[in-house]
Amino acid sequence: MRESRYNTWVRAGDGSWRVHNGVSGELCTLENDERVAVERWLAGGPIGAGRQPLLESLIRSFVLVHDDADEIAMLRARYRRGQHDPTHMGLTVVTSMGCNFDCPYCFESKSPALLQPEVAEAIRALVRERSDTLGTLDVTWYGGEPLLGLEQLIELSGDLMGDCAAAGISYRAMVVTNGWYLDGPTAESLSRVGVAVAQVGVDGPPAVHDRRRAHVGGKPTFDRIVTNIRAASEHMGISVRTNVDAANVGRLAEMLDLLVAGGLVGRVGVGLGHVVPVSHNPEAPSSGYATRCLTPGEYARVEVAFAEMARERGFATAELPGPVEVPCTAVRANEMIVGARGEIWKCLDDAGNEAEQIGTIFDLEHLDSRLARWLGHDPFTDDECLSCVALPGCMGGCALYGATPGLREHRCSSFRRNHRQRVLVASGVGSPPSPDGTGGDLSGEVAVPVSITPRPVGAL
């Protein structure tokens, strides 16, 4: 018997312990005497009277594994299975490449294209073609601003929901929107056609948000968006995303207080997005964005502080990372991004970039050879990944950033750098944010598996 290499142990102020295992995604609580018992078992000692249930629980949670268990091989098999899983399809559908906002860090080049009827029909045909093996269809409605194509979205989502119901396929859908058009009636209409969740961007208090997420007509956007979020939350789940960099990192607490005042506690979840210096699309606003982006280590600290501030105010925040099979659409064979004109991309950061288009929805048999680059992404050839505690919930992270000079350090899940503090926060025993809003001591930026028994990094 030995300890999993994917455990994170932290001690609470009352002397008890929390251990999170990445393979199972479970968080376990142990009293100090139970941890002492675990140390004794790992040293070859007896189980002891009354300890069998604890031992069995820790084995079920993968906190403890058998000596001959090959966790890397298990994760590799999970990755391969997920990468080529015929029972699941994920589609990101661009209903409008145009947008009514002019966000300076946006990585897309905009055009006024709306989803074409022949593209919608080709999407339905693709789902029907693969329906014999499909068990789940996940659709993300995307833009530009997808609600500029609301009519097309509602029609196609309703059709897909009906097609899936007839074929015994589970249909799940969400929309990523700037929130300008997401009023109560719109949210109700979306909910009726299976769109259960909306992600809405709010980047700070009004003076900050209205500058970063500006309307093309120059009108302020914060107040209308918060009003819409409250109305929409009566009909669908709402996730508020704040894209953070040096320009707004100091205003997060103020923003949360305004969301509280807007009556959103208990109605929405909140979370951060890391603005990364992506500039490979010369037509996108991000190619000229000069604001300093946070380093991965800085972002990891801010993420912890934000989670604590949000929880103190009663907001739901992201849970600890659960195990995943693959990191994203780009590396799944059965997932793709479909443009309004039928363009196919594999990476969300490439949406709208003609230079990165790999084909069209009308001819999926002859996609660009770059598809092989995406499907060849393999975290199990990366020594850093193999020695990282975050691997089960990250699986190599962003394939684009990993292959882009200057962005490689951004490929990783933030859990690599803030796993101890994240476990403390999730347990409700985290330390308060530091005065500068960057969180407490993270005991170093980069994580390797933290064990209660020493072993060389990378050893099984």
Short mmCIF file of C-alpha atoms in Angstrom, two decimals:
data_model
loop_
_atom_site.label_atom_id
_atom_site.label_comp_id
_atom_site.label_asym_id
_atom_site.label_seq_id
_atom_site.Cartn_x
_atom_site.Cartn_y
_atom_site.Cartn_z
CA MET A 1 0.00 0.00 0.00
CA ARG A 2 1.25 3.49 -0.82
CA GLU A 3 -0.04 7.00 -1.20
CA SER A 4 -1.30 8.34 -4.52
CA ARG A 5 1.04 10.75 -6.25
CA TYR A 6 -1.95 13.06 -6.85
CA ASN A 7 -2.76 13.92 -3.24
CA THR A 8 -2.75 17.41 -1.75
CA TRP A 9 -2.65 17.48 2.05
CA VAL A 10 -3.40 20.58 4.13
CA ARG A 11 -3.94 21.08 7.84
CA ALA A 12 -6.85 23.10 9.20
CA GLY A 13 -6.62 25.40 12.18
CA ASP A 14 -8.37 22.87 14.43
CA GLY A 15 -5.65 20.29 13.79
CA SER A 16 -7.67 18.14 11.38
CA TRP A 17 -6.47 17.37 7.86
CA ARG A 18 -7.92 17.68 4.37
CA VAL A 19 -6.67 15.59 1.47
CA HIS A 20 -7.77 16.09 -2.12
CA ASN A 21 -7.08 13.39 -4.67
CA GLY A 22 -6.93 14.43 -8.30
CA VAL A 23 -7.72 11.03 -9.79
CA SER A 24 -11.07 10.76 -8.01
CA GLY A 25 -11.65 14.47 -7.42
CA GLU A 26 -12.66 13.70 -3.84
CA LEU A 27 -11.87 15.79 -0.77
CA CYS A 28 -11.52 13.83 2.46
CA THR A 29 -11.36 15.02 6.07
CA LEU A 30 -9.18 13.18 8.58
CA GLU A 31 -8.73 13.82 12.25
CA ASN A 32 -5.12 13.99 13.39
CA ASP A 33 -5.20 10.49 14.90
CA GLU A 34 -6.48 9.15 11.56
CA ARG A 35 -3.62 10.77 9.71
CA VAL A 36 -1.22 9.19 12.21
CA ALA A 37 -2.84 5.83 11.42
CA VAL A 38 -2.27 6.42 7.69
CA GLU A 39 1.40 7.19 8.31
CA ARG A 40 1.65 3.96 10.30
CA TRP A 41 0.11 1.93 7.45
CA LEU A 42 2.46 3.45 4.91
CA ALA A 43 5.36 2.48 7.12
CA GLY A 44 4.15 -1.14 7.09
CA GLY A 45 2.33 -1.11 10.41
CA PRO A 46 -0.93 -2.90 11.29
CA ILE A 47 -4.34 -1.55 10.36
CA GLY A 48 -5.42 -1.35 13.98
CA ALA A 49 -8.74 -1.90 15.69
CA GLY A 50 -11.66 -0.08 14.11
CA ARG A 51 -9.59 1.43 11.29
CA GLN A 52 -10.73 -0.82 8.43
CA PRO A 53 -13.56 1.54 7.32
CA LEU A 54 -11.09 4.44 7.10
CA LEU A 55 -8.68 2.36 5.05
CA GLU A 56 -11.43 1.26 2.65
CA SER A 57 -12.67 4.84 2.29
CA LEU A 58 -9.21 6.14 1.40
CA ILE A 59 -8.74 3.35 -1.14
CA ARG A 60 -12.10 4.15 -2.77
CA SER A 61 -11.04 7.79 -2.97
CA PHE A 62 -7.66 6.80 -4.51
CA VAL A 63 -5.85 8.57 -1.66
CA LEU A 64 -4.19 5.20 -1.03
CA VAL A 65 -3.35 2.79 -3.85
CA HIS A 66 -1.79 -0.64 -4.11
CA ASP A 67 1.96 -0.82 -4.49
CA ASP A 68 1.77 -2.05 -8.08
CA ALA A 69 -0.81 0.53 -9.23
CA ASP A 70 0.35 2.43 -12.32
CA GLU A 71 -1.47 5.74 -12.01
CA ILE A 72 0.18 7.20 -15.12
CA ALA A 73 -0.99 4.25 -17.22
CA MET A 74 -4.51 4.64 -15.84
CA LEU A 75 -4.60 8.34 -16.71
CA ARG A 76 -3.14 7.67 -20.15
CA ALA A 77 -5.89 5.14 -20.83
CA ARG A 78 -8.50 7.62 -19.59
CA TYR A 79 -7.07 10.26 -21.95
CA ARG A 80 -7.11 8.00 -25.01
CA ARG A 81 -10.63 6.83 -24.22
CA GLY A 82 -11.91 10.38 -23.91
CA GLN A 83 -10.07 11.64 -26.97
CA HIS A 84 -11.82 9.17 -29.25
CA ASP A 85 -15.10 8.64 -27.36
CA PRO A 86 -17.86 8.10 -29.97
CA THR A 87 -20.63 8.41 -27.38
CA HIS A 88 -20.07 12.13 -26.77
CA MET A 89 -20.10 15.04 -29.22
CA GLY A 90 -19.30 18.64 -28.35
CA LEU A 91 -20.17 21.48 -30.72
CA THR A 92 -19.42 25.16 -30.25
CA VAL A 93 -21.71 26.95 -32.69
CA VAL A 94 -21.15 30.58 -33.71
CA THR A 95 -24.58 32.08 -34.37
CA SER A 96 -23.15 35.57 -34.95
CA MET A 97 -19.53 36.47 -35.59
CA GLY A 98 -20.48 40.12 -35.21
CA CYS A 99 -20.59 41.78 -31.80
CA ASN A 100 -22.12 44.88 -30.24
CA PHE A 101 -19.22 45.24 -27.78
CA ASP A 102 -15.69 46.42 -28.46
CA CYS A 103 -13.59 44.71 -25.79
CA PRO A 104 -9.91 45.67 -26.18
CA TYR A 105 -8.56 42.24 -25.19
CA CYS A 106 -10.85 40.23 -27.51
CA PHE A 107 -8.92 37.62 -29.52
CA GLU A 108 -11.46 37.42 -32.36
CA SER A 109 -11.71 39.31 -35.62
CA LYS A 110 -15.35 40.29 -36.04
CA SER A 111 -17.62 40.09 -39.07
CA PRO A 112 -21.41 40.58 -39.26
CA ALA A 113 -22.10 37.00 -40.39
CA LEU A 114 -25.18 35.26 -38.95
CA LEU A 115 -25.61 31.49 -38.87
CA GLN A 116 -26.65 30.42 -42.35
CA PRO A 117 -29.63 28.03 -42.82
CA GLU A 118 -27.51 25.56 -44.78
CA VAL A 119 -24.97 25.48 -41.93
CA ALA A 120 -27.73 24.76 -39.40
CA GLU A 121 -29.01 21.92 -41.56
CA ALA A 122 -25.48 20.51 -41.95
CA ILE A 123 -25.10 20.51 -38.16
CA ARG A 124 -28.37 18.61 -37.77
CA ALA A 125 -27.28 16.16 -40.46
CA LEU A 126 -23.98 15.56 -38.64
CA VAL A 127 -25.79 14.74 -35.39
CA ARG A 128 -28.19 12.40 -37.20
CA GLU A 129 -25.27 10.71 -38.96
CA ARG A 130 -23.59 9.92 -35.64
CA SER A 131 -26.73 9.27 -33.62
CA ASP A 132 -26.26 5.49 -33.54
CA THR A 133 -23.27 5.86 -31.21
CA LEU A 134 -24.04 9.16 -29.48
CA GLY A 135 -25.24 9.27 -25.90
CA THR A 136 -24.67 12.97 -25.21
CA LEU A 137 -24.57 16.14 -27.30
CA ASP A 138 -23.13 19.25 -25.63
CA VAL A 139 -23.61 22.54 -27.47
CA THR A 140 -22.08 25.89 -26.58
CA TRP A 141 -23.66 28.85 -28.38
CA TYR A 142 -20.91 31.34 -29.09
CA GLY A 143 -19.93 34.50 -30.97
CA GLY A 144 -19.02 37.32 -31.48
CA GLU A 145 -22.21 37.90 -29.59
CA PRO A 146 -24.45 34.85 -30.10
CA LEU A 147 -27.66 36.64 -29.12
CA LEU A 148 -27.35 38.86 -32.19
CA GLY A 149 -28.35 35.62 -33.89
CA LEU A 150 -31.06 34.80 -31.35
CA GLU A 151 -33.62 33.70 -33.94
CA GLN A 152 -31.15 31.28 -35.52
CA LEU A 153 -30.01 30.03 -32.11
CA ILE A 154 -33.51 29.30 -30.84
CA GLU A 155 -34.54 27.56 -34.04
CA LEU A 156 -31.47 25.31 -34.22
CA SER A 157 -31.38 24.56 -30.50
CA GLY A 158 -35.03 23.55 -30.60
CA ASP A 159 -34.40 21.35 -33.62
CA LEU A 160 -31.38 19.70 -32.00
CA MET A 161 -33.27 19.15 -28.75
CA GLY A 162 -36.06 17.44 -30.69
CA ASP A 163 -33.67 15.38 -32.81
CA CYS A 164 -31.81 14.23 -29.70
CA ALA A 165 -35.00 13.34 -27.85
CA ALA A 166 -36.14 11.22 -30.79
CA ALA A 167 -32.80 9.41 -30.91
CA GLY A 168 -32.45 8.91 -27.14
CA ILE A 169 -29.51 11.33 -26.91
CA SER A 170 -29.03 13.64 -23.93
CA TYR A 171 -28.94 17.29 -25.07
CA ARG A 172 -27.16 19.92 -22.97
CA ALA A 173 -26.59 23.52 -24.01
CA MET A 174 -25.17 26.78 -22.70
CA VAL A 175 -24.54 30.24 -24.15
CA VAL A 176 -21.53 32.54 -23.75
CA THR A 177 -22.86 36.10 -23.97
CA ASN A 178 -21.94 39.65 -23.05
CA GLY A 179 -25.37 39.91 -21.39
CA TRP A 180 -26.64 43.00 -23.23
CA TYR A 181 -29.59 41.15 -24.77
CA LEU A 182 -30.08 38.56 -22.02
CA ASP A 183 -33.25 39.97 -20.49
CA GLY A 184 -35.91 37.87 -18.78
CA PRO A 185 -38.02 37.00 -21.85
CA THR A 186 -34.90 36.07 -23.83
CA ALA A 187 -33.66 33.83 -21.03
CA GLU A 188 -37.08 32.17 -20.83
CA SER A 189 -37.03 31.52 -24.59
CA LEU A 190 -33.54 30.05 -24.37
CA SER A 191 -34.53 27.83 -21.48
CA ARG A 192 -37.45 26.40 -23.46
CA VAL A 193 -35.05 25.12 -26.14
CA GLY A 194 -32.64 23.48 -23.72
CA VAL A 195 -30.15 26.29 -23.08
CA ALA A 196 -29.76 25.82 -19.34
CA VAL A 197 -26.77 28.04 -18.49
CA ALA A 198 -25.42 31.42 -19.58
CA GLN A 199 -21.89 32.67 -18.98
CA VAL A 200 -21.88 36.47 -18.75
CA GLY A 201 -18.85 38.75 -18.52
CA VAL A 202 -18.56 41.39 -15.78
CA ASP A 203 -15.08 42.88 -15.48
CA GLY A 204 -15.29 45.14 -12.43
CA PRO A 205 -17.28 48.06 -11.06
CA PRO A 206 -18.88 50.36 -13.66
CA ALA A 207 -15.90 52.67 -14.20
CA VAL A 208 -13.70 49.66 -14.98
CA HIS A 209 -16.21 47.35 -16.65
CA ASP A 210 -17.61 50.01 -18.99
CA ARG A 211 -14.11 50.69 -20.28
CA ARG A 212 -13.10 47.04 -20.71
CA ARG A 213 -16.43 45.76 -22.01
CA ALA A 214 -17.50 48.81 -23.97
CA HIS A 215 -20.55 49.03 -26.20
CA VAL A 216 -19.69 49.90 -29.80
CA GLY A 217 -21.96 52.93 -29.46
CA GLY A 218 -20.13 54.14 -26.38
CA LYS A 219 -23.01 53.47 -23.98
CA PRO A 220 -22.26 52.15 -20.47
CA THR A 221 -22.99 48.45 -20.07
CA PHE A 222 -22.59 47.49 -16.39
CA ASP A 223 -26.01 48.47 -15.03
CA ARG A 224 -27.96 46.92 -17.89
CA ILE A 225 -26.00 43.68 -17.65
CA VAL A 226 -26.52 43.32 -13.89
CA THR A 227 -30.25 44.02 -14.32
CA ASN A 228 -30.43 41.41 -17.07
CA ILE A 229 -28.51 38.85 -15.03
CA ARG A 230 -31.00 39.15 -12.19
CA ALA A 231 -33.96 38.73 -14.54
CA ALA A 232 -32.35 35.88 -16.49
CA SER A 233 -31.49 33.99 -13.31
CA GLU A 234 -35.22 33.30 -12.86
CA HIS A 235 -35.06 31.03 -15.91
CA MET A 236 -31.54 29.62 -16.21
CA GLY A 237 -28.26 29.17 -14.40
CA ILE A 238 -25.90 32.13 -14.62
CA SER A 239 -22.12 32.07 -14.33
CA VAL A 240 -20.49 35.50 -14.02
CA ARG A 241 -16.98 35.51 -15.47
CA THR A 242 -14.47 38.25 -14.76
CA ASN A 243 -11.54 38.42 -17.16
CA VAL A 244 -8.65 39.67 -15.08
CA ASP A 245 -5.35 41.40 -15.79
CA ALA A 246 -3.34 44.24 -14.26
CA ALA A 247 -5.99 46.81 -15.20
CA ASN A 248 -8.78 45.45 -12.99
CA VAL A 249 -7.18 43.10 -10.48
CA GLY A 250 -7.42 45.67 -7.69
CA ARG A 251 -11.17 46.23 -8.13
CA LEU A 252 -12.52 42.70 -7.66
CA ALA A 253 -13.83 43.14 -4.11
CA GLU A 254 -15.65 46.32 -5.14
CA MET A 255 -17.26 44.46 -8.03
CA LEU A 256 -18.42 41.63 -5.77
CA ASP A 257 -19.97 44.14 -3.38
CA LEU A 258 -21.94 45.65 -6.26
CA LEU A 259 -23.17 42.20 -7.31
CA VAL A 260 -24.31 41.66 -3.72
CA ALA A 261 -26.13 45.00 -3.80
CA GLY A 262 -27.71 43.94 -7.09
CA GLY A 263 -29.36 40.97 -5.37
CA LEU A 264 -27.30 38.30 -7.12
CA VAL A 265 -26.17 36.25 -4.11
CA GLY A 266 -27.76 32.82 -4.40
CA ARG A 267 -28.65 33.49 -8.03
CA VAL A 268 -25.28 33.28 -9.79
CA GLY A 269 -21.88 31.66 -9.54
CA VAL A 270 -18.74 33.73 -10.01
CA GLY A 271 -15.31 32.94 -11.37
CA LEU A 272 -12.24 34.39 -13.05
CA GLY A 273 -10.76 34.13 -16.52
CA HIS A 274 -7.07 34.79 -17.13
CA VAL A 275 -6.41 37.35 -19.87
CA VAL A 276 -3.45 35.86 -21.76
CA PRO A 277 -1.38 37.77 -24.36
CA VAL A 278 -2.77 35.98 -27.43
CA SER A 279 -1.87 37.94 -30.57
CA HIS A 280 -1.64 35.40 -33.39
CA ASN A 281 -4.70 36.90 -35.12
CA PRO A 282 -3.54 40.30 -36.46
CA GLU A 283 -7.15 41.35 -37.13
CA ALA A 284 -8.21 40.91 -33.49
CA PRO A 285 -8.21 43.71 -30.88
CA SER A 286 -5.94 41.61 -28.64
CA SER A 287 -3.07 42.02 -31.12
CA GLY A 288 -2.72 45.63 -29.96
CA TYR A 289 -3.72 45.24 -26.30
CA ALA A 290 -1.00 46.83 -24.19
CA THR A 291 -2.21 46.18 -20.63
CA ARG A 292 0.10 43.90 -18.68
CA CYS A 293 -1.25 40.39 -18.26
CA LEU A 294 -0.75 38.56 -14.99
CA THR A 295 1.88 35.87 -14.85
CA PRO A 296 0.57 32.37 -14.12
CA GLY A 297 1.85 32.66 -10.56
CA GLU A 298 0.17 36.02 -10.02
CA TYR A 299 -3.09 34.72 -11.46
CA ALA A 300 -2.96 31.68 -9.19
CA ARG A 301 -2.71 33.91 -6.13
CA VAL A 302 -5.48 36.21 -7.32
CA GLU A 303 -7.74 33.23 -8.02
CA VAL A 304 -7.44 32.04 -4.43
CA ALA A 305 -8.07 35.49 -2.98
CA PHE A 306 -11.09 35.97 -5.25
CA ALA A 307 -12.58 32.62 -4.24
CA GLU A 308 -12.26 33.55 -0.57
CA MET A 309 -13.78 36.99 -1.09
CA ALA A 310 -16.65 35.51 -3.08
CA ARG A 311 -17.41 32.84 -0.50
CA GLU A 312 -17.37 35.41 2.29
CA ARG A 313 -20.13 37.24 0.43
CA GLY A 314 -22.18 34.10 -0.17
CA PHE A 315 -21.39 33.43 -3.83
CA ALA A 316 -20.82 29.98 -5.25
CA THR A 317 -17.37 29.62 -6.82
CA ALA A 318 -15.61 26.95 -8.83
CA GLU A 319 -15.08 23.72 -6.94
CA LEU A 320 -11.81 21.83 -6.79
CA PRO A 321 -10.91 20.35 -10.16
CA GLY A 322 -12.42 16.98 -10.84
CA PRO A 323 -10.79 14.39 -13.07
CA VAL A 324 -11.09 14.99 -16.81
CA GLU A 325 -10.41 12.77 -19.78
CA VAL A 326 -9.04 15.46 -22.10
CA PRO A 327 -8.56 19.20 -21.57
CA CYS A 328 -10.64 20.78 -24.34
CA THR A 329 -12.42 20.65 -27.69
CA ALA A 330 -9.17 21.03 -29.61
CA VAL A 331 -7.91 17.55 -28.74
CA ARG A 332 -11.19 15.61 -28.89
CA ALA A 333 -11.85 13.89 -32.20
CA ASN A 334 -15.62 14.32 -31.86
CA GLU A 335 -15.69 18.04 -31.01
CA MET A 336 -15.37 21.17 -33.15
CA ILE A 337 -16.17 24.85 -33.45
CA VAL A 338 -18.58 25.65 -36.29
CA GLY A 339 -18.60 29.18 -37.70
CA ALA A 340 -21.66 31.03 -38.94
CA ARG A 341 -20.65 30.31 -42.54
CA GLY A 342 -19.74 26.70 -41.81
CA GLU A 343 -16.05 27.21 -41.01
CA ILE A 344 -14.44 24.60 -38.78
CA TRP A 345 -11.89 25.41 -36.10
CA LYS A 346 -10.55 23.19 -33.35
CA CYS A 347 -9.39 25.79 -30.82
CA LEU A 348 -11.70 28.44 -29.38
CA ASP A 349 -8.90 31.02 -29.55
CA ASP A 350 -8.90 30.56 -33.34
CA ALA A 351 -12.60 31.34 -33.88
CA GLY A 352 -12.92 33.99 -36.56
CA ASN A 353 -9.31 33.58 -37.71
CA GLU A 354 -9.41 32.50 -41.36
CA ALA A 355 -5.75 31.49 -41.25
CA GLU A 356 -6.53 28.80 -38.65
CA GLN A 357 -9.66 27.37 -40.26
CA ILE A 358 -9.18 23.63 -40.89
CA GLY A 359 -12.19 22.99 -43.14
CA THR A 360 -15.95 23.36 -43.41
CA ILE A 361 -19.00 21.60 -42.02
CA PHE A 362 -19.90 20.64 -45.58
CA ASP A 363 -16.81 18.46 -46.11
CA LEU A 364 -15.66 16.90 -42.85
CA GLU A 365 -13.91 14.09 -44.70
CA HIS A 366 -11.25 16.47 -45.99
CA LEU A 367 -10.15 18.59 -43.05
CA ASP A 368 -6.79 20.35 -43.04
CA SER A 369 -3.73 18.34 -42.01
CA ARG A 370 -3.41 20.61 -38.97
CA LEU A 371 -6.10 18.47 -37.36
CA ALA A 372 -3.35 15.92 -36.73
CA ARG A 373 -1.45 18.51 -34.72
CA TRP A 374 -4.36 18.95 -32.35
CA LEU A 375 -5.12 15.25 -32.00
CA GLY A 376 -1.42 14.56 -31.48
CA HIS A 377 -1.37 16.60 -28.26
CA ASP A 378 0.04 14.22 -25.64
CA PRO A 379 0.71 15.33 -22.06
CA PHE A 380 2.27 11.95 -21.32
CA THR A 381 5.39 12.92 -23.28
CA ASP A 382 5.87 16.03 -21.12
CA ASP A 383 8.01 15.43 -18.03
CA GLU A 384 6.55 18.50 -16.29
CA CYS A 385 3.04 17.12 -16.73
CA LEU A 386 4.01 13.67 -15.50
CA SER A 387 5.41 15.09 -12.27
CA CYS A 388 2.55 17.53 -11.61
CA VAL A 389 -0.17 17.10 -9.00
CA ALA A 390 -2.66 18.82 -11.33
CA LEU A 391 -2.39 16.29 -14.18
CA PRO A 392 -5.67 14.35 -13.57
CA GLY A 393 -7.73 17.55 -13.75
CA CYS A 394 -5.65 19.30 -16.40
CA MET A 395 -4.36 16.62 -18.80
CA GLY A 396 -1.72 18.89 -20.25
CA GLY A 397 -3.80 22.05 -20.29
CA CYS A 398 -4.04 24.29 -23.33
CA ALA A 399 -2.63 22.63 -26.44
CA LEU A 400 -2.40 25.99 -28.23
CA TYR A 401 -0.40 27.70 -25.51
CA GLY A 402 1.80 24.65 -25.08
CA ALA A 403 2.81 24.87 -28.74
CA THR A 404 3.15 28.68 -28.92
CA PRO A 405 6.51 30.33 -28.15
CA GLY A 406 6.11 32.76 -25.27
CA LEU A 407 2.86 31.23 -24.05
CA ARG A 408 3.99 27.81 -22.89
CA GLU A 409 3.94 28.77 -19.21
CA HIS A 410 0.25 29.64 -19.60
CA ARG A 411 -0.73 26.14 -20.70
CA CYS A 412 -1.14 24.79 -17.16
CA SER A 413 -4.12 24.69 -14.87
CA SER A 414 -3.77 27.24 -12.06
CA PHE A 415 -4.21 24.31 -9.65
CA ARG A 416 -0.57 23.49 -10.34
CA ARG A 417 0.42 26.65 -8.51
CA ASN A 418 -2.31 27.15 -5.92
CA HIS A 419 -3.46 23.63 -5.04
CA ARG A 420 -2.80 23.89 -1.29
CA GLN A 421 -4.68 27.16 -0.91
CA ARG A 422 -7.52 25.95 -3.14
CA VAL A 423 -8.00 22.91 -0.92
CA LEU A 424 -8.07 25.15 2.15
CA VAL A 425 -10.66 27.45 0.58
CA ALA A 426 -12.83 24.55 -0.59
CA SER A 427 -12.70 23.15 2.93
CA GLY A 428 -13.87 26.41 4.42
CA VAL A 429 -10.65 26.78 6.40
CA GLY A 430 -8.64 29.05 4.08
CA SER A 431 -6.64 32.03 5.25
CA PRO A 432 -8.03 35.52 4.50
CA PRO A 433 -6.77 37.40 1.43
CA SER A 434 -3.71 39.57 1.91
CA PRO A 435 -4.27 43.35 1.84
CA ASP A 436 -3.16 43.63 -1.79
CA GLY A 437 -5.78 41.08 -2.83
CA THR A 438 -3.28 38.51 -4.03
CA GLY A 439 -3.93 35.80 -1.46
CA GLY A 440 -1.84 34.17 1.21
CA ASP A 441 1.39 32.24 1.08
CA LEU A 442 1.33 29.63 -1.65
CA SER A 443 4.60 27.99 -0.57
CA GLY A 444 6.08 28.42 -4.02
CA GLU A 445 4.51 28.77 -7.44
CA VAL A 446 5.00 25.34 -8.99
CA ALA A 447 3.59 22.20 -7.45
CA VAL A 448 4.87 18.67 -7.44
CA PRO A 449 2.95 15.98 -5.58
CA VAL A 450 2.94 16.76 -1.86
CA SER A 451 3.21 13.57 0.13
CA ILE A 452 3.21 12.62 3.77
CA THR A 453 5.98 10.17 2.90
CA PRO A 454 9.00 11.50 0.98
CA ARG A 455 9.66 10.11 -2.49
CA PRO A 456 11.49 11.30 -5.61
CA VAL A 457 9.42 13.44 -7.96
CA GLY A 458 8.09 11.28 -10.77
CA ALA A 459 8.42 8.02 -8.87
CA LEU A 460 5.46 5.68 -8.80
#
